[in-house]
Amino acid sequence: MVHLADTLNFSGRKVVAAWASVPFPALHGYSLPDTLCAYQQDVPWKLLSSCREQKVSCCFAQSVVLRGICKERKQPPSPLHTCESTEEILQRYLHALFPGAFSTSHVLQQPCPTLPPYPQFFSPLLTRQGFLLDKPPSYSSAAVESIPVLAALQSSPVLHRLLYSLYKDLQKMNTRRWASFFSAGVEQDDFQEALQELRTLSQCYQTGFEADESEDEADSD
């Protein structure tokens, strides 16, 4: 994980954010291009890291893994449907949604197993293979045995607010009240240096979308 994060970061960045879709929202009987075409303005996964999501999709680099979805042969109504493989579909989608970002993608045919002791907290709209139904089945649905999953690690501007908030919280600490902390071998100068490094790191993730935060930073200085 550390090596992967290092691969995705450059220009002084060191942190990545985690995203996932468990299960991946694929409708029963629909192909991967059909599903991705429904998410042209947004991504079909949710942020797992403790950052506040941005309305604008943007990232510097990312690694995306999709498992349990195969490409179905259908009449091509969109450019995604003309792709020859699942890998090509996912890669073209990422390039369209995140233009200019360094994106790597991997596709695994085997879905994620959800047999016991995996908790059965799934919606009744899920089939046994983890695909979504248009409406609940008339019969009692069986336990979900597997699900398609999409996961991503991103070097993304959403980390700017997280890191800068951490810097502000630490800056407010009255270190004189934490004698035991410094008695463990941490020097006051080292603490202040680490604090400034954290602020510098947060600025590495800043883009034009954080203009309001930049003004707040300047005012606080």
mmCIF file of C-alpha atoms in Angstrom, residues 16-202:
data_model
loop_
_atom_site.group_PDB
_atom_site.id
_atom_site.type_symbol
_atom_site.label_atom_id
_atom_site.label_comp_id
_atom_site.label_asym_id
_atom_site.label_seq_id
_atom_site.Cartn_x
_atom_site.Cartn_y
_atom_site.Cartn_z
ATOM 1 C CA VAL A 16 -3.989 9.283 -0.973
ATOM 2 C CA ALA A 17 -7.732 9.041 -0.388
ATOM 3 C CA ALA A 18 -9.685 5.784 -0.539
ATOM 4 C CA TRP A 19 -12.942 5.315 -2.458
ATOM 5 C CA ALA A 20 -15.106 2.238 -2.889
ATOM 6 C CA SER A 21 -18.408 0.954 -4.188
ATOM 7 C CA VAL A 22 -19.578 -2.126 -2.260
ATOM 8 C CA PRO A 23 -21.353 -3.471 -4.181
ATOM 9 C CA PHE A 24 -20.683 -1.809 -7.512
ATOM 10 C CA PRO A 25 -24.112 -0.480 -8.691
ATOM 11 C CA ALA A 26 -24.540 -2.676 -11.775
ATOM 12 C CA LEU A 27 -28.109 -3.494 -12.820
ATOM 13 C CA HIS A 28 -28.958 -7.118 -13.534
ATOM 14 C CA GLY A 29 -28.732 -7.752 -17.271
ATOM 15 C CA TYR A 30 -26.892 -4.500 -18.005
ATOM 16 C CA SER A 31 -23.359 -4.279 -19.359
ATOM 17 C CA LEU A 32 -20.498 -2.307 -17.813
ATOM 18 C CA PRO A 33 -20.808 0.483 -20.441
ATOM 19 C CA ASP A 34 -24.533 0.750 -19.634
ATOM 20 C CA THR A 35 -23.713 1.226 -15.950
ATOM 21 C CA LEU A 36 -20.874 3.710 -16.463
ATOM 22 C CA CYS A 37 -22.910 5.772 -18.946
ATOM 23 C CA ALA A 38 -25.351 6.467 -16.089
ATOM 24 C CA TYR A 39 -22.483 8.088 -14.140
ATOM 25 C CA GLN A 40 -21.153 10.613 -16.648
ATOM 26 C CA GLN A 41 -21.358 13.558 -14.223
ATOM 27 C CA ASP A 42 -20.260 11.710 -11.103
ATOM 28 C CA VAL A 43 -18.352 8.610 -10.046
ATOM 29 C CA PRO A 44 -20.032 5.336 -9.054
ATOM 30 C CA TRP A 45 -18.113 5.105 -5.788
ATOM 31 C CA LYS A 46 -18.101 6.849 -2.410
ATOM 32 C CA LEU A 47 -15.315 8.467 -0.423
ATOM 33 C CA LEU A 48 -14.093 6.329 2.487
ATOM 34 C CA SER A 49 -11.465 8.717 3.842
ATOM 35 C CA SER A 50 -12.572 11.360 6.328
ATOM 36 C CA CYS A 51 -12.675 14.191 3.790
ATOM 37 C CA ARG A 52 -15.617 16.221 2.581
ATOM 38 C CA GLU A 53 -16.470 15.344 -1.012
ATOM 39 C CA GLN A 54 -16.231 18.026 -3.673
ATOM 40 C CA LYS A 55 -18.899 18.749 -6.255
ATOM 41 C CA VAL A 56 -16.233 18.868 -8.969
ATOM 42 C CA SER A 57 -14.577 15.559 -9.857
ATOM 43 C CA CYS A 58 -10.840 16.103 -9.943
ATOM 44 C CA CYS A 59 -7.713 14.167 -9.076
ATOM 45 C CA PHE A 60 -4.001 14.200 -9.811
ATOM 46 C CA ALA A 61 -3.485 10.439 -10.034
ATOM 47 C CA GLN A 62 -5.454 7.308 -9.198
ATOM 48 C CA SER A 63 -5.428 3.529 -9.180
ATOM 49 C CA VAL A 64 -8.794 1.845 -9.730
ATOM 50 C CA VAL A 65 -9.641 -1.850 -9.370
ATOM 51 C CA LEU A 66 -12.904 -3.397 -10.603
ATOM 52 C CA ARG A 67 -13.785 -7.016 -9.958
ATOM 53 C CA GLY A 68 -16.726 -9.217 -10.833
ATOM 54 C CA ILE A 69 -17.891 -7.405 -13.997
ATOM 55 C CA CYS A 70 -17.544 -8.796 -17.511
ATOM 56 C CA LYS A 71 -18.084 -7.016 -20.823
ATOM 57 C CA GLU A 72 -21.266 -8.075 -22.620
ATOM 58 C CA ARG A 73 -21.496 -7.909 -26.384
ATOM 59 C CA LYS A 74 -24.263 -5.500 -27.435
ATOM 60 C CA GLN A 75 -25.020 -3.020 -30.176
ATOM 61 C CA PRO A 76 -22.676 -0.056 -29.472
ATOM 62 C CA PRO A 77 -24.838 2.997 -28.596
ATOM 63 C CA SER A 78 -21.883 4.883 -27.035
ATOM 64 C CA PRO A 79 -18.076 5.043 -27.393
ATOM 65 C CA LEU A 80 -17.732 2.906 -24.259
ATOM 66 C CA HIS A 81 -19.655 0.099 -25.970
ATOM 67 C CA THR A 82 -17.112 -0.013 -28.792
ATOM 68 C CA CYS A 83 -14.260 -0.990 -26.472
ATOM 69 C CA GLU A 84 -12.864 -4.469 -26.956
ATOM 70 C CA SER A 85 -12.302 -5.361 -23.291
ATOM 71 C CA THR A 86 -13.444 -4.521 -19.768
ATOM 72 C CA GLU A 87 -10.032 -2.991 -19.076
ATOM 73 C CA GLU A 88 -10.404 -0.650 -22.063
ATOM 74 C CA ILE A 89 -13.924 0.361 -20.977
ATOM 75 C CA LEU A 90 -12.790 1.313 -17.481
ATOM 76 C CA GLN A 91 -9.679 3.120 -18.707
ATOM 77 C CA ARG A 92 -11.620 5.171 -21.275
ATOM 78 C CA TYR A 93 -14.219 6.086 -18.637
ATOM 79 C CA LEU A 94 -11.525 7.269 -16.212
ATOM 80 C CA HIS A 95 -9.810 9.363 -18.896
ATOM 81 C CA ALA A 96 -13.142 10.977 -19.803
ATOM 82 C CA LEU A 97 -14.089 11.753 -16.192
ATOM 83 C CA PHE A 98 -10.598 12.783 -15.037
ATOM 84 C CA PRO A 99 -8.899 14.340 -18.074
ATOM 85 C CA GLY A 100 -5.202 14.965 -17.557
ATOM 86 C CA ALA A 101 -4.941 12.731 -14.480
ATOM 87 C CA PHE A 102 -2.568 9.773 -14.303
ATOM 88 C CA SER A 103 -4.919 6.784 -14.089
ATOM 89 C CA THR A 104 -4.162 3.100 -13.789
ATOM 90 C CA SER A 105 -6.896 0.473 -13.764
ATOM 91 C CA HIS A 106 -7.079 -3.247 -13.093
ATOM 92 C CA VAL A 107 -9.954 -5.644 -13.736
ATOM 93 C CA LEU A 108 -10.448 -8.970 -11.943
ATOM 94 C CA GLN A 109 -13.067 -11.377 -13.275
ATOM 95 C CA GLN A 110 -13.658 -13.042 -9.903
ATOM 96 C CA PRO A 111 -16.268 -11.198 -7.776
ATOM 97 C CA CYS A 112 -15.874 -10.604 -4.051
ATOM 98 C CA PRO A 113 -17.364 -13.601 -2.137
ATOM 99 C CA THR A 114 -19.913 -12.780 0.575
ATOM 100 C CA LEU A 115 -20.666 -16.226 1.971
ATOM 101 C CA PRO A 116 -20.856 -16.657 5.790
ATOM 102 C CA PRO A 117 -19.434 -15.269 8.000
ATOM 103 C CA TYR A 118 -19.748 -12.196 5.739
ATOM 104 C CA PRO A 119 -22.672 -10.136 7.168
ATOM 105 C CA GLN A 120 -25.838 -10.149 5.053
ATOM 106 C CA PHE A 121 -26.699 -6.443 5.269
ATOM 107 C CA PHE A 122 -27.581 -6.097 1.589
ATOM 108 C CA SER A 123 -30.708 -4.640 0.064
ATOM 109 C CA PRO A 124 -33.424 -7.086 -1.094
ATOM 110 C CA LEU A 125 -32.890 -5.533 -4.535
ATOM 111 C CA LEU A 126 -29.624 -7.455 -4.893
ATOM 112 C CA THR A 127 -29.516 -10.768 -6.723
ATOM 113 C CA ARG A 128 -27.540 -13.720 -5.448
ATOM 114 C CA GLN A 129 -24.629 -12.492 -7.584
ATOM 115 C CA GLY A 130 -24.850 -8.933 -6.220
ATOM 116 C CA PHE A 131 -26.493 -7.206 -9.187
ATOM 117 C CA LEU A 132 -29.294 -4.666 -8.737
ATOM 118 C CA LEU A 133 -32.911 -5.388 -9.676
ATOM 119 C CA ASP A 134 -35.391 -2.767 -10.867
ATOM 120 C CA LYS A 135 -37.875 -3.833 -8.183
ATOM 121 C CA PRO A 136 -37.915 -6.263 -5.240
ATOM 122 C CA PRO A 137 -38.504 -9.882 -6.253
ATOM 123 C CA SER A 138 -41.907 -11.443 -5.524
ATOM 124 C CA TYR A 139 -40.219 -14.370 -3.832
ATOM 125 C CA SER A 140 -37.993 -14.453 -0.774
ATOM 126 C CA SER A 141 -34.527 -13.621 -2.042
ATOM 127 C CA ALA A 142 -31.625 -15.933 -1.199
ATOM 128 C CA ALA A 143 -28.493 -14.787 0.550
ATOM 129 C CA VAL A 144 -26.071 -12.758 -1.555
ATOM 130 C CA GLU A 145 -23.178 -15.054 -2.455
ATOM 131 C CA SER A 146 -20.910 -12.577 -4.228
ATOM 132 C CA ILE A 147 -20.795 -8.921 -5.258
ATOM 133 C CA PRO A 148 -18.995 -6.847 -7.865
ATOM 134 C CA VAL A 149 -16.737 -4.270 -6.214
ATOM 135 C CA LEU A 150 -14.916 -1.163 -7.359
ATOM 136 C CA ALA A 151 -12.193 0.434 -5.234
ATOM 137 C CA ALA A 152 -9.902 3.370 -5.871
ATOM 138 C CA LEU A 153 -6.976 5.187 -4.306
ATOM 139 C CA GLN A 154 -6.646 8.825 -5.385
ATOM 140 C CA SER A 155 -4.168 11.606 -4.982
ATOM 141 C CA SER A 156 -6.928 14.186 -4.896
ATOM 142 C CA PRO A 157 -7.703 17.807 -3.926
ATOM 143 C CA VAL A 158 -10.177 16.516 -1.310
ATOM 144 C CA LEU A 159 -7.129 15.876 0.893
ATOM 145 C CA HIS A 160 -6.290 19.586 1.059
ATOM 146 C CA ARG A 161 -9.150 20.357 3.433
ATOM 147 C CA LEU A 162 -8.484 17.263 5.554
ATOM 148 C CA LEU A 163 -4.782 18.010 6.010
ATOM 149 C CA TYR A 164 -5.277 21.737 6.524
ATOM 150 C CA SER A 165 -7.997 21.096 9.151
ATOM 151 C CA LEU A 166 -5.597 18.769 10.953
ATOM 152 C CA TYR A 167 -2.932 21.486 10.840
ATOM 153 C CA LYS A 168 -5.341 24.075 12.279
ATOM 154 C CA ASP A 169 -6.437 21.730 15.082
ATOM 155 C CA LEU A 170 -2.845 20.960 16.067
ATOM 156 C CA GLN A 171 -1.935 24.637 15.875
ATOM 157 C CA LYS A 172 -4.571 25.416 18.526
ATOM 158 C CA MET A 173 -3.050 22.959 20.997
ATOM 159 C CA ASN A 174 -1.454 24.429 24.082
ATOM 160 C CA THR A 175 1.674 22.293 24.133
ATOM 161 C CA ARG A 176 2.544 23.458 27.645
ATOM 162 C CA ARG A 177 -0.339 21.301 28.890
ATOM 163 C CA TRP A 178 1.193 18.186 27.301
ATOM 164 C CA ALA A 179 4.368 17.783 29.328
ATOM 165 C CA SER A 180 4.197 13.969 29.092
ATOM 166 C CA PHE A 181 4.116 14.240 25.284
ATOM 167 C CA PHE A 182 7.396 16.130 25.139
ATOM 168 C CA SER A 183 8.943 14.092 27.927
ATOM 169 C CA ALA A 184 8.759 11.121 25.526
ATOM 170 C CA GLY A 185 11.530 12.729 23.490
ATOM 171 C CA VAL A 186 9.725 15.152 21.183
ATOM 172 C CA GLU A 187 11.252 18.622 21.176
ATOM 173 C CA GLN A 188 9.144 21.755 20.842
ATOM 174 C CA ASP A 189 11.127 22.846 17.799
ATOM 175 C CA ASP A 190 10.592 19.439 16.158
ATOM 176 C CA PHE A 191 6.863 19.718 16.811
ATOM 177 C CA GLN A 192 6.663 23.150 15.204
ATOM 178 C CA GLU A 193 8.703 21.962 12.235
ATOM 179 C CA ALA A 194 6.386 18.983 11.737
ATOM 180 C CA LEU A 195 3.409 21.338 11.997
ATOM 181 C CA GLN A 196 4.749 23.538 9.204
ATOM 182 C CA GLU A 197 5.517 20.465 7.091
ATOM 183 C CA LEU A 198 1.879 19.403 7.507
ATOM 184 C CA ARG A 199 0.689 22.802 6.311
ATOM 185 C CA THR A 200 3.050 22.640 3.328
ATOM 186 C CA LEU A 201 1.766 19.154 2.527
ATOM 187 C CA SER A 202 -1.847 20.383 2.582
#
